[in-house]
mmCIF file of C-alpha atoms and ligand atoms in Angstrom:
data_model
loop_
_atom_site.group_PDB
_atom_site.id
_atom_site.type_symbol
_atom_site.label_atom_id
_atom_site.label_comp_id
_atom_site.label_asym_id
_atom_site.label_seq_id
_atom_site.Cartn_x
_atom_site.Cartn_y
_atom_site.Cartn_z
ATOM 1 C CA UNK T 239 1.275 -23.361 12.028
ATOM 2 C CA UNK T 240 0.169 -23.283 8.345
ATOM 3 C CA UNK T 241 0.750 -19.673 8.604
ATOM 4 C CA UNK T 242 3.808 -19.962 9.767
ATOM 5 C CA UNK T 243 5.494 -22.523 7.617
ATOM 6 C CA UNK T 244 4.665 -19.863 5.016
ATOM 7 C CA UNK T 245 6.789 -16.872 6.197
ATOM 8 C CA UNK T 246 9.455 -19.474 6.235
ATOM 9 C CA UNK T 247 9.531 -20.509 2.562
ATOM 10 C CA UNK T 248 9.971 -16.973 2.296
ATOM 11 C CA UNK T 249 6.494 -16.340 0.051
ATOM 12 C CA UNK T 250 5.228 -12.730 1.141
ATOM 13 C CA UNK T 251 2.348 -12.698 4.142
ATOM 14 C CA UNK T 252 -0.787 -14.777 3.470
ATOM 15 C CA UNK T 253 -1.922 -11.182 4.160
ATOM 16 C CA UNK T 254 0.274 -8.154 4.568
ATOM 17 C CA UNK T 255 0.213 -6.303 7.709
ATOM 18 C CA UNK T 256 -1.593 -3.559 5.204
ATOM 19 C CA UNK T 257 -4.374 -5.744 4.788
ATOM 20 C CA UNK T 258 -4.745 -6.818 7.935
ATOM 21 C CA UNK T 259 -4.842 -3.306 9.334
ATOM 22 C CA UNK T 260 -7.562 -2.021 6.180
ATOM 23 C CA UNK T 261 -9.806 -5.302 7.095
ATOM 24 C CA UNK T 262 -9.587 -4.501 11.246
ATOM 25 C CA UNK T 263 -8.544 -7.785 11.729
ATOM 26 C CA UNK T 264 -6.398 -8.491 15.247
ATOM 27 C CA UNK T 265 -2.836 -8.884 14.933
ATOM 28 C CA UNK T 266 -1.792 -12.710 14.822
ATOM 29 C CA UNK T 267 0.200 -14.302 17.306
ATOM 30 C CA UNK T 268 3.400 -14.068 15.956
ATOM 31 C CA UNK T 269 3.238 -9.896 16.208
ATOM 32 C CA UNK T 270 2.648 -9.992 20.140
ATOM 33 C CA UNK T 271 6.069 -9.205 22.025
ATOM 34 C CA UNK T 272 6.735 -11.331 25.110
ATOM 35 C CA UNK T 273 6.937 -9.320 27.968
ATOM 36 C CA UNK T 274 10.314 -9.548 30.043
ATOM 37 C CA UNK T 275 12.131 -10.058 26.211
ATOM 38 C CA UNK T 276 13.664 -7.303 24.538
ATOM 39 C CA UNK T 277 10.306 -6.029 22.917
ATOM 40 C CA UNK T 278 9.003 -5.353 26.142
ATOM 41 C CA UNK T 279 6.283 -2.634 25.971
ATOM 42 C CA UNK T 280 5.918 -2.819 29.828
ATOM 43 C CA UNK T 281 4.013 0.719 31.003
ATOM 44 C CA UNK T 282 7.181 1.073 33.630
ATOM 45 C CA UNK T 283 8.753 2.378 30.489
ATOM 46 C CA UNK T 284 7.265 5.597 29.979
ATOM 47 C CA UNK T 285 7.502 7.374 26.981
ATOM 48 C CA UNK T 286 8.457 10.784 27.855
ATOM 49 C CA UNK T 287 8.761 13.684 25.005
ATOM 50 C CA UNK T 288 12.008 14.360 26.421
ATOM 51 C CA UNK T 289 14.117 16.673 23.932
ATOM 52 C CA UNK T 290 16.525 15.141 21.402
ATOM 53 C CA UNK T 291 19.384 17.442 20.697
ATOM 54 C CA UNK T 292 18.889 19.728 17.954
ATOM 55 C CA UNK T 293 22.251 20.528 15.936
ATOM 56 C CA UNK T 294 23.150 23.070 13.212
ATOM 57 C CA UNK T 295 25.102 21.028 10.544
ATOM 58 C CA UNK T 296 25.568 24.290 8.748
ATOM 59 C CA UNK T 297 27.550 25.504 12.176
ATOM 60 C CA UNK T 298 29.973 22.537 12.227
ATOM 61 C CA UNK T 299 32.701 23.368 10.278
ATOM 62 C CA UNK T 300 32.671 27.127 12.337
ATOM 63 C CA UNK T 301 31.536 27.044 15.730
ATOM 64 C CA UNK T 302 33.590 25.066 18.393
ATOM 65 C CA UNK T 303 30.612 24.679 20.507
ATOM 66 C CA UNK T 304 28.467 23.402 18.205
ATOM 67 C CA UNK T 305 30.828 20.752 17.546
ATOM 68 C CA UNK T 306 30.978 20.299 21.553
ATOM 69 C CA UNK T 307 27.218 20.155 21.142
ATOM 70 C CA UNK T 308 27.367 17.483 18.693
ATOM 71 C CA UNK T 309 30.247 14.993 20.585
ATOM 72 C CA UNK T 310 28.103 15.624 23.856
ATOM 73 C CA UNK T 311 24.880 14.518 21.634
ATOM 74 C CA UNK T 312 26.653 11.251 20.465
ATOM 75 C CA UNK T 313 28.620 10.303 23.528
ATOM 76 C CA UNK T 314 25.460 10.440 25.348
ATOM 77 C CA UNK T 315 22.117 9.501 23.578
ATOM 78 C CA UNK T 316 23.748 8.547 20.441
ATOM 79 C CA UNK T 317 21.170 10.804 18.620
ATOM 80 C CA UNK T 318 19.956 14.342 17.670
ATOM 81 C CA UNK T 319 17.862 16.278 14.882
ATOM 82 C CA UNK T 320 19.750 17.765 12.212
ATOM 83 C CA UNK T 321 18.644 21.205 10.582
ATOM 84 C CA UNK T 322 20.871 23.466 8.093
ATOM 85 C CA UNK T 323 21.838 20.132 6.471
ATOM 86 C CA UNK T 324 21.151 21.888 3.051
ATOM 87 C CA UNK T 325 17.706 20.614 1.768
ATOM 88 C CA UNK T 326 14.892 22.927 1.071
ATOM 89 C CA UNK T 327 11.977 21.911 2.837
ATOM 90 C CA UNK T 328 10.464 21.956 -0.554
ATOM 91 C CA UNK T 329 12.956 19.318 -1.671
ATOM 92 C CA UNK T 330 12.377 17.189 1.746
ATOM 93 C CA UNK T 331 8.625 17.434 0.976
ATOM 94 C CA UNK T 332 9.107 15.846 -2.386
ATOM 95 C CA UNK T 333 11.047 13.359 -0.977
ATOM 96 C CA UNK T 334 8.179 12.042 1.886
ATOM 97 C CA UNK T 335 5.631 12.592 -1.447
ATOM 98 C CA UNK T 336 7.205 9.386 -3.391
ATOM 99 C CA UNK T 337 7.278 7.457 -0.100
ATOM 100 C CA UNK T 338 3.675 8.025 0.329
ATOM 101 C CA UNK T 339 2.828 7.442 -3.665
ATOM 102 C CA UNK T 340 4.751 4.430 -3.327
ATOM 103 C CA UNK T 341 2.608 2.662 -0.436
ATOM 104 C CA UNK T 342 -0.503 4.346 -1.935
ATOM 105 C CA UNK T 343 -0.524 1.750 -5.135
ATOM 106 C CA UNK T 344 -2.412 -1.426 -5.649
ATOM 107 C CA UNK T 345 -1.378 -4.135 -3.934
ATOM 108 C CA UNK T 346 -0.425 -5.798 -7.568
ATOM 109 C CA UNK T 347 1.957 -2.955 -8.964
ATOM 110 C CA UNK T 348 4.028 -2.776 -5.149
ATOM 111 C CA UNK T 349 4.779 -6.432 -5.553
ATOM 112 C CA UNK T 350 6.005 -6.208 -8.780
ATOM 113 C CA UNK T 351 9.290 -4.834 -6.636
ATOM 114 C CA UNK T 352 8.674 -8.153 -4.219
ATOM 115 C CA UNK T 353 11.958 -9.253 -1.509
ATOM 116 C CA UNK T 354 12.818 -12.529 -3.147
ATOM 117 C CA UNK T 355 12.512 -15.376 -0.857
ATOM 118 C CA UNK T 356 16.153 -15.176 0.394
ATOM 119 C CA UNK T 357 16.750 -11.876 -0.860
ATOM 120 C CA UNK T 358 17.421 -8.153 1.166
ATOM 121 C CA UNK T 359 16.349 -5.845 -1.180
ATOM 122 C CA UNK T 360 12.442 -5.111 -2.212
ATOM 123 C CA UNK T 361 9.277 -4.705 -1.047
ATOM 124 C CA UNK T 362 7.788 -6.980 1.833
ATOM 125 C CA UNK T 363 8.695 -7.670 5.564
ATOM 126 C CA UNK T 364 10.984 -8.814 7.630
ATOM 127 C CA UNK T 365 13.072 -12.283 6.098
ATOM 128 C CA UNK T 366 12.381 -14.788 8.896
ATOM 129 C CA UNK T 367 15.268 -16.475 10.653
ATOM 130 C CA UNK T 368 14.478 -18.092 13.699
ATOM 131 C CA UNK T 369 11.004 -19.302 15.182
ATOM 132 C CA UNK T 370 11.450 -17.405 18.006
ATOM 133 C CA UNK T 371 11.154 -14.455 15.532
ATOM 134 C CA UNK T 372 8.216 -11.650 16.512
ATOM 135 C CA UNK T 373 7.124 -10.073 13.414
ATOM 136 C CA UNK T 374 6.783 -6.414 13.323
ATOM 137 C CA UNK T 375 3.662 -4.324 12.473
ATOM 138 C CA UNK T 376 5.299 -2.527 9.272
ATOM 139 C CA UNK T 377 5.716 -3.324 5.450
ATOM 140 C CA UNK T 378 8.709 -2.021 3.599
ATOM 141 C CA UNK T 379 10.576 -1.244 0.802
ATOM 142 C CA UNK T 380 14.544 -1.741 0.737
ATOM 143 C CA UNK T 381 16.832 -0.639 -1.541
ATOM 144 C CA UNK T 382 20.634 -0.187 -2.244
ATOM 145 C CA UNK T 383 21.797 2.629 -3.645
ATOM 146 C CA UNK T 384 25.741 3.206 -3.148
ATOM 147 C CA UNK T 385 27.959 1.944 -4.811
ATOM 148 C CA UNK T 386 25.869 3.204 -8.036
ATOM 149 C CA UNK T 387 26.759 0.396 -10.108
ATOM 150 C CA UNK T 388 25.312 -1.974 -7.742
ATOM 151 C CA UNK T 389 21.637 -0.498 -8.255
ATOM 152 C CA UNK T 390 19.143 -3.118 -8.811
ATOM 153 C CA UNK T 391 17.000 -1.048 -10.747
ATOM 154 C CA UNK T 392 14.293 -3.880 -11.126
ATOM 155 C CA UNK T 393 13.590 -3.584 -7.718
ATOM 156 C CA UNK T 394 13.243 0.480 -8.251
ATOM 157 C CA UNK T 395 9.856 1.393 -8.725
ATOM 158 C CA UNK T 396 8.588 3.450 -11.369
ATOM 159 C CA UNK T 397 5.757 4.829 -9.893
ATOM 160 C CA UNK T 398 5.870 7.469 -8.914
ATOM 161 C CA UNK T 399 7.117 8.510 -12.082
ATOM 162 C CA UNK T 400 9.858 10.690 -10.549
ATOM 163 C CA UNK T 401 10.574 8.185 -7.608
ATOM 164 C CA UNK T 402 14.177 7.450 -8.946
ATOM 165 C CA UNK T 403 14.684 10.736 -10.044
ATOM 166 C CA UNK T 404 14.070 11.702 -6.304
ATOM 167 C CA UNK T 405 15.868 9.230 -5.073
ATOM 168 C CA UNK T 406 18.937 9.961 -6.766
ATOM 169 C CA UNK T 407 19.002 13.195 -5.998
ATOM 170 C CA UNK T 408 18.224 13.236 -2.032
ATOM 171 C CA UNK T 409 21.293 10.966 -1.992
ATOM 172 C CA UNK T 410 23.588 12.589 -4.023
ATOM 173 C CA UNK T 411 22.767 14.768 -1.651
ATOM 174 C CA UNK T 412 22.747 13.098 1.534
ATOM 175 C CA UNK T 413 26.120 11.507 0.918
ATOM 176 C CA UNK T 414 27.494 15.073 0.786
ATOM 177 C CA UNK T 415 25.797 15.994 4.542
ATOM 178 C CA UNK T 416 26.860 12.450 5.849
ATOM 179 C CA UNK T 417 30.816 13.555 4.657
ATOM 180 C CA UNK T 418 30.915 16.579 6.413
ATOM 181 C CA UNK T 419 29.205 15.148 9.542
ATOM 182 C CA UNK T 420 31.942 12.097 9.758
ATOM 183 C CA UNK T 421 35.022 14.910 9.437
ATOM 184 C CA UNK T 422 32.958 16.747 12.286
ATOM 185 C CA UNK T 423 32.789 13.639 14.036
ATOM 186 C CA UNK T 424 36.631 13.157 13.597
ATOM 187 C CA UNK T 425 37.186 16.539 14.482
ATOM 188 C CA UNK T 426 35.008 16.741 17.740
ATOM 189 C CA UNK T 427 37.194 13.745 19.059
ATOM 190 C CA UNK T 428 40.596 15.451 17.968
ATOM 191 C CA UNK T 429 41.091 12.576 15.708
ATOM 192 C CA UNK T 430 43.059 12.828 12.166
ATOM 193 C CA UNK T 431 40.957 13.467 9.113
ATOM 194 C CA UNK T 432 39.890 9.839 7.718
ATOM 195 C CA UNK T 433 39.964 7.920 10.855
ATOM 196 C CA UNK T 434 36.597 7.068 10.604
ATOM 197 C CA UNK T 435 36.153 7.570 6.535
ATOM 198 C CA UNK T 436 39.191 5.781 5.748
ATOM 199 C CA UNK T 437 37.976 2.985 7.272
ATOM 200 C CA UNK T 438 34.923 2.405 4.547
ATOM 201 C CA UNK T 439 37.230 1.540 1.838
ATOM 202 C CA UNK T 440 36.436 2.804 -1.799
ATOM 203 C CA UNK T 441 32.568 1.345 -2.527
ATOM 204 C CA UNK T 442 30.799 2.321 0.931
ATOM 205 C CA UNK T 443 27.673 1.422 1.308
ATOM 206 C CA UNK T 444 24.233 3.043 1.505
ATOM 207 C CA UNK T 445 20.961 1.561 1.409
ATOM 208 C CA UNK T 446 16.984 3.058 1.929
ATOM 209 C CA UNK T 447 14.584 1.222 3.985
ATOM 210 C CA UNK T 448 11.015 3.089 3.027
ATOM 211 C CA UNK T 449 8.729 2.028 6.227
ATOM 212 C CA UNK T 450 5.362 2.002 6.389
ATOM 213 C CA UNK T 451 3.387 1.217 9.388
ATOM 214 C CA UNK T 452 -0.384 0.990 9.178
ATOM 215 C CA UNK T 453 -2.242 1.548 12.349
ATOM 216 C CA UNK T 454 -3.011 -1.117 14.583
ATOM 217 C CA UNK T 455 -5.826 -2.454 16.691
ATOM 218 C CA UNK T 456 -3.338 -3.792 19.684
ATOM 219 C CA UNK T 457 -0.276 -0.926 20.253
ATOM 220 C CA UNK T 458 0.213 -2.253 23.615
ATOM 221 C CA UNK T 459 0.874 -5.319 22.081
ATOM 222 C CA UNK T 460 2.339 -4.906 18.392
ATOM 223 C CA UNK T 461 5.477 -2.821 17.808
ATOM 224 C CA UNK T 462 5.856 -1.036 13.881
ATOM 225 C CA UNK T 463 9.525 -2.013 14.844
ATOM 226 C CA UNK T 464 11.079 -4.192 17.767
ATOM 227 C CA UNK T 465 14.087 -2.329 19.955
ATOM 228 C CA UNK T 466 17.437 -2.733 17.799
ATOM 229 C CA UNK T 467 20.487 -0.791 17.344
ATOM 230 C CA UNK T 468 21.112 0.193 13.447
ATOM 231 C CA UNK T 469 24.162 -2.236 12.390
ATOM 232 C CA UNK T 470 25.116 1.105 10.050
ATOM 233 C CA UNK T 471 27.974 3.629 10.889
ATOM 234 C CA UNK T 472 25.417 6.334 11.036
ATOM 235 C CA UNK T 473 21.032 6.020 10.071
ATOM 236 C CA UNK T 474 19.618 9.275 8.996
ATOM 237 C CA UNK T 475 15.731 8.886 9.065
ATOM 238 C CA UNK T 476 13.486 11.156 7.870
ATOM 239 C CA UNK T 477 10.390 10.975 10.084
ATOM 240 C CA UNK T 478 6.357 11.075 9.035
ATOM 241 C CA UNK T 479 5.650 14.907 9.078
ATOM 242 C CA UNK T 480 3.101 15.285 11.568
ATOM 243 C CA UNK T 481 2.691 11.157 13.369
ATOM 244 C CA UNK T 482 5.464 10.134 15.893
ATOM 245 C CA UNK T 483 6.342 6.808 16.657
ATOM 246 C CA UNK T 484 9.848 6.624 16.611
ATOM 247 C CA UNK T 485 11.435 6.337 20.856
ATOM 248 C CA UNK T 486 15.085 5.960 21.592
ATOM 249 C CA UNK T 487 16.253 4.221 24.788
ATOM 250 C CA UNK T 488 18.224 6.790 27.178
ATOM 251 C CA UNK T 489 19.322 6.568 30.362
ATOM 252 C CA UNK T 490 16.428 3.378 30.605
ATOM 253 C CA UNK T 491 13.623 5.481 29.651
ATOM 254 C CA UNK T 492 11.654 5.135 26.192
ATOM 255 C CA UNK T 493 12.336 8.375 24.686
ATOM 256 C CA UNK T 494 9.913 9.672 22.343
ATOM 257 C CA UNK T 495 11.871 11.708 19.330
ATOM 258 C CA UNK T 496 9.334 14.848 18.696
ATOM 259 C CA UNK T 497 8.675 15.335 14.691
ATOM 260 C CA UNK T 498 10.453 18.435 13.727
ATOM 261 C CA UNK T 499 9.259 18.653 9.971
ATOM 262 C CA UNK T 500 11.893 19.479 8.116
ATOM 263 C CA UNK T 501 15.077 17.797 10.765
ATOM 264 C CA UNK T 502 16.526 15.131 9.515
ATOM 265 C CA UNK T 503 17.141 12.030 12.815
ATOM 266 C CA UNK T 504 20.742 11.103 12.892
ATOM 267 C CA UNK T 505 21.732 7.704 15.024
ATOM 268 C CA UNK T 506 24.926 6.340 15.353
ATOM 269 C CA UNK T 507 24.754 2.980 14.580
ATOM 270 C CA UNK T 508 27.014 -0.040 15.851
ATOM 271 C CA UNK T 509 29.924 -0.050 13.453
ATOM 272 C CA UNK T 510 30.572 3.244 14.604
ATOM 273 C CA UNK T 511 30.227 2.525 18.290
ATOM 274 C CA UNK T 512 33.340 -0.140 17.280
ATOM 275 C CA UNK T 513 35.271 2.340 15.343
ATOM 276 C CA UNK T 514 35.186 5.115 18.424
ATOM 277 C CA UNK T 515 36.083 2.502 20.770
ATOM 278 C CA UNK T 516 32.817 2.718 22.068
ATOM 279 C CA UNK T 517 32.903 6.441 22.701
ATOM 280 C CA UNK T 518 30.016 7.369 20.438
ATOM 281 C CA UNK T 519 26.788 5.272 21.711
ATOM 282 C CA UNK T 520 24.522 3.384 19.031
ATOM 283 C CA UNK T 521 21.262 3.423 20.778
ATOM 284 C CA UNK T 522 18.351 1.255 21.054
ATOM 285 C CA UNK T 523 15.504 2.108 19.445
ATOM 286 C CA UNK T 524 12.311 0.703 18.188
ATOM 287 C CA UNK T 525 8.780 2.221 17.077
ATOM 288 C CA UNK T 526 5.436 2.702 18.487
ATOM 289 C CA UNK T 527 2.247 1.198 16.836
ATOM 290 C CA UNK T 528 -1.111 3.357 16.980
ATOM 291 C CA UNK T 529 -4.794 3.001 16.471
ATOM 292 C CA UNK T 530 -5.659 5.830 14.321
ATOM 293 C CA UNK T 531 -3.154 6.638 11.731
ATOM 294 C CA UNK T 532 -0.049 5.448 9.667
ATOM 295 C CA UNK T 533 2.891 6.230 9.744
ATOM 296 C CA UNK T 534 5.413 6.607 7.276
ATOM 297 C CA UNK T 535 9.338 7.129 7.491
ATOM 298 C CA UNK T 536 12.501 7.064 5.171
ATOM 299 C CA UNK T 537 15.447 5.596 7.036
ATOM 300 C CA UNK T 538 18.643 5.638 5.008
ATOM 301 C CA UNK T 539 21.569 3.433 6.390
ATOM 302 C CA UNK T 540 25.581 4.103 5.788
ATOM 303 C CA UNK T 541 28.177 1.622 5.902
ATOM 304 C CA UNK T 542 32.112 1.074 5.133
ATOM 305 C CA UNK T 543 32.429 -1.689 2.072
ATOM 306 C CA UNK T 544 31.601 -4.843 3.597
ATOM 307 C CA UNK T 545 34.550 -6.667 2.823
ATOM 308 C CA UNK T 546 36.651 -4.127 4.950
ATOM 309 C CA UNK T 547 37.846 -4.350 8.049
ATOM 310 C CA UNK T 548 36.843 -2.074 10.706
ATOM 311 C CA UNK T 549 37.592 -1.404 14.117
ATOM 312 C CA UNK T 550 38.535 0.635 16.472
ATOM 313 C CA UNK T 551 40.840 4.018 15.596
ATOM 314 C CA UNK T 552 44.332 3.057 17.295
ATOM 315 C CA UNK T 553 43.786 6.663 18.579
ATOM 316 C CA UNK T 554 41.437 5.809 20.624
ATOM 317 C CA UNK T 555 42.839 3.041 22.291
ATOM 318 C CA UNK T 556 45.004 3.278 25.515
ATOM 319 C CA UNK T 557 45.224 2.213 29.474
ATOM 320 C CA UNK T 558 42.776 4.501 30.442
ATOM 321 C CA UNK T 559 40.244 3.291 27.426
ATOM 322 C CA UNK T 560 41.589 -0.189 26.568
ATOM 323 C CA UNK T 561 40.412 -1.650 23.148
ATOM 324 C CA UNK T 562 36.602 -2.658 23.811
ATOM 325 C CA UNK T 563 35.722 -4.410 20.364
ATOM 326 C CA UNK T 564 37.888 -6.550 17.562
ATOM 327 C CA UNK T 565 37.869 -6.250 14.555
ATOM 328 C CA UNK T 566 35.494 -6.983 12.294
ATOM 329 C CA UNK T 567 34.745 -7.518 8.388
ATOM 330 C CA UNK T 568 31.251 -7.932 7.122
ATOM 331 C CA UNK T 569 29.313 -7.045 10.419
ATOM 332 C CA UNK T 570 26.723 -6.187 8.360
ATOM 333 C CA UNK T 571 25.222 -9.650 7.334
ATOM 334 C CA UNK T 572 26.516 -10.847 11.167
ATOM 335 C CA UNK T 573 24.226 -8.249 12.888
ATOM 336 C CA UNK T 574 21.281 -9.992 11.090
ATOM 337 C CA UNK T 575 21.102 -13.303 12.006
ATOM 338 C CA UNK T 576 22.459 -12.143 15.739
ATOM 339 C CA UNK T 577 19.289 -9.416 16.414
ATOM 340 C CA UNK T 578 16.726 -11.670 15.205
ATOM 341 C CA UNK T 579 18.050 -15.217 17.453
ATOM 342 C CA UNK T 580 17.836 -12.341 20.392
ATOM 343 C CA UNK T 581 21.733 -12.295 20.710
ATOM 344 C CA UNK T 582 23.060 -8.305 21.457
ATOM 345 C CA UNK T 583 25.374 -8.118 18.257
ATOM 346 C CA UNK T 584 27.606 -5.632 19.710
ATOM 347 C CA UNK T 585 28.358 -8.218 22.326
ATOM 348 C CA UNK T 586 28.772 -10.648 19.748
ATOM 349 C CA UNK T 587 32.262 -8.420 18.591
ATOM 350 C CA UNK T 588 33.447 -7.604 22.228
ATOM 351 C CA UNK T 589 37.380 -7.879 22.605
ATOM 352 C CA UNK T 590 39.212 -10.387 24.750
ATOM 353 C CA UNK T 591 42.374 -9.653 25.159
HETATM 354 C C1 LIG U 61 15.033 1.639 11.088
HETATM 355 C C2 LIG U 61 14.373 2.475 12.094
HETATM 356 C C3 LIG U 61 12.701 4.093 12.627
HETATM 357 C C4 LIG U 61 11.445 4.648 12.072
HETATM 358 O O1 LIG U 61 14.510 1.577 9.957
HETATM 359 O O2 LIG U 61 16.094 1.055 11.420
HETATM 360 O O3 LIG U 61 14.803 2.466 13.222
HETATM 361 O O4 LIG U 61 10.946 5.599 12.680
HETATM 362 N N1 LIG U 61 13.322 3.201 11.727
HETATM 363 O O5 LIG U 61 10.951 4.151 11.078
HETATM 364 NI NI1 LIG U 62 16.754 1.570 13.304
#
């Protein structure tokens, strides 16, 4: 239990999963999932490369049926690939090349951007909140970086040397794509403009979770990342380049989402699922360990200001679709403790009437 006692005063890993994976060593206990528990990797669960809808962004604002493509997309899987979002593939390149500079350092220089003990943001694992916690097979590094001001630039490395230059400018950027995708999403639903937006008051919120899974001697028994919905509005990940890893649950099946270099992944996440009424799905998803090779992603997370309220658009509400969620403020911080005590957060905000 020694071990263990340690994750909980919140002092990194005796050894990070990094380590563990250079040195060969088995994964510990605490990494196996239980089978019948929501990290089941039971074989009855095959992973199919079934296709994830593949949507134009740059076709939104002018084609009706790619807008009918998208709404089918996120009423049923709650996911697709995005191309013509506006990056070169140059500039999405660049942007996978810090990721990969970053987890390349010593040991000694990535902790210099360490998760304080009770802290969100930095570089570590998972913060520990309930024995019954199984530890994933990953490292990361998580930042915020909307609203500007509340940057904590200590935690931003500086090596690479261009890493926040990067940074700033794939978001500055991204913000941009994820604006015109929420007026699409409005608009595929007939809904006025700011239905959803208005609802994320004047400091929304993004943050960057940089994950880096090292392979791993046990896949069938070690996820990189357990099954979870995103608490966010909307995830955009930006996948490895050439390993997969990533699977999204639809219709019961483990769905494997194909790399597509230069896509951008876009999942709704649960605050959205409120905010449609439930029309838009926020999927469960989790990621595959392997033996042979690591895996790197960039998942970026979008949220209204957590002191807002949310819930659902009154448009959406009526006898035929009654109100399926309350609302909610700070679901953010909620969804935390919730996912890792094994409670189903959405349930957590269902409506009684
Ligand atoms: C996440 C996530 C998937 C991946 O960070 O929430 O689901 O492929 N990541 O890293
Ligand atoms: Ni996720």
């Amino acid at each position: 239990m020694a071990g263990k006692s340690l994750f909980f005063d919140g002092v990194p890993l005796a050894k990070s999963v990094q380590e563990m994976s250079v040195n060969g060593d088995e994964p510990p206990p605490e990494f196996h999932v239980k089978d019948g528990s929501l990290g089941c990797t039971d074989s009855s669960h095959l992973s199919l490369s079934v296709s994830v809808p593949i949507i134009d962004l740059s076709l939104l604002s002018s084609s009706e049926k790619e807008l009918q493509k998208l709404r089918f997309a996120l009423e049923s899987g709650g996911c697709f690939q995005a191309i013509g979002h506006g990056m070169s593939s140059s500039f999405i390149d660049k942007v996978r090349g810090v990721a990969k500079q970053f987890f390349g350092l010593p040991r000694e220089e990535k902790l210099k951007y360490s998760r304080a003990a009770n802290g969100a943001e930095g570089y570590g694992h998972d913060r520990v909140v309930s024995e019954k916690q199984v530890l994933d097979w990953h490292s990361r590094l998580f930042l915020r970086v909307f609203p500007e001001k509340q940057r904590k630039l200590n935690l931003w490395p500086e090596k690479p040397d261009n890493f926040r230059e990067v940074l700033h400018e794939y978001y500055t950027k991204l913000k941009q794509m994820m604006d015109l995708l929420f007026k699409a999403m409005e608009k595929s639903l007939d809904l006025q403009e700011n239905s959803f937006l208005g609802q994320f008051g004047d400091n929304p919120v993004m943050h960057v979770r940089f994950n880096f899974y090292p392979p791993c001697s046990k896949p069938d028994k070690v996820l990189g990342l357990k099954p979870h919905s995103d608490r966010s509005s909307v995830t955009v990940l930006l996948q490895d380049e050439e390993v997969e890893g990533l699977q999204i649950l639809k219709d019961e099946r483990w769905v494997t989402v194909p790399v597509i270099p230069h896509a951008l992944v876009v999942n709704i996440g649960d605050q959205m699922q409120i905010m449609s009424n439930g029309i838009f799905k926020s999927p469960l998803h989790r990621v595959k360990t392997n033996k042979a090779k690591l895996r790197i992603s960039v998942a970026t997370l979008y949220e209204p200001e957590p002191e807002k309220e949310i819930g659902p658009v009154e448009a959406l509400i009526d006898d035929k679709k009654p109100r399926l969620y309350r609302n909610v403020t700070n679901y953010a911080s909620l969804n935390y403790e919730w996912y890792q005590k094994g409670k189903v957060p959405l349930e957590e905000v269902k409506f009684h009437a």
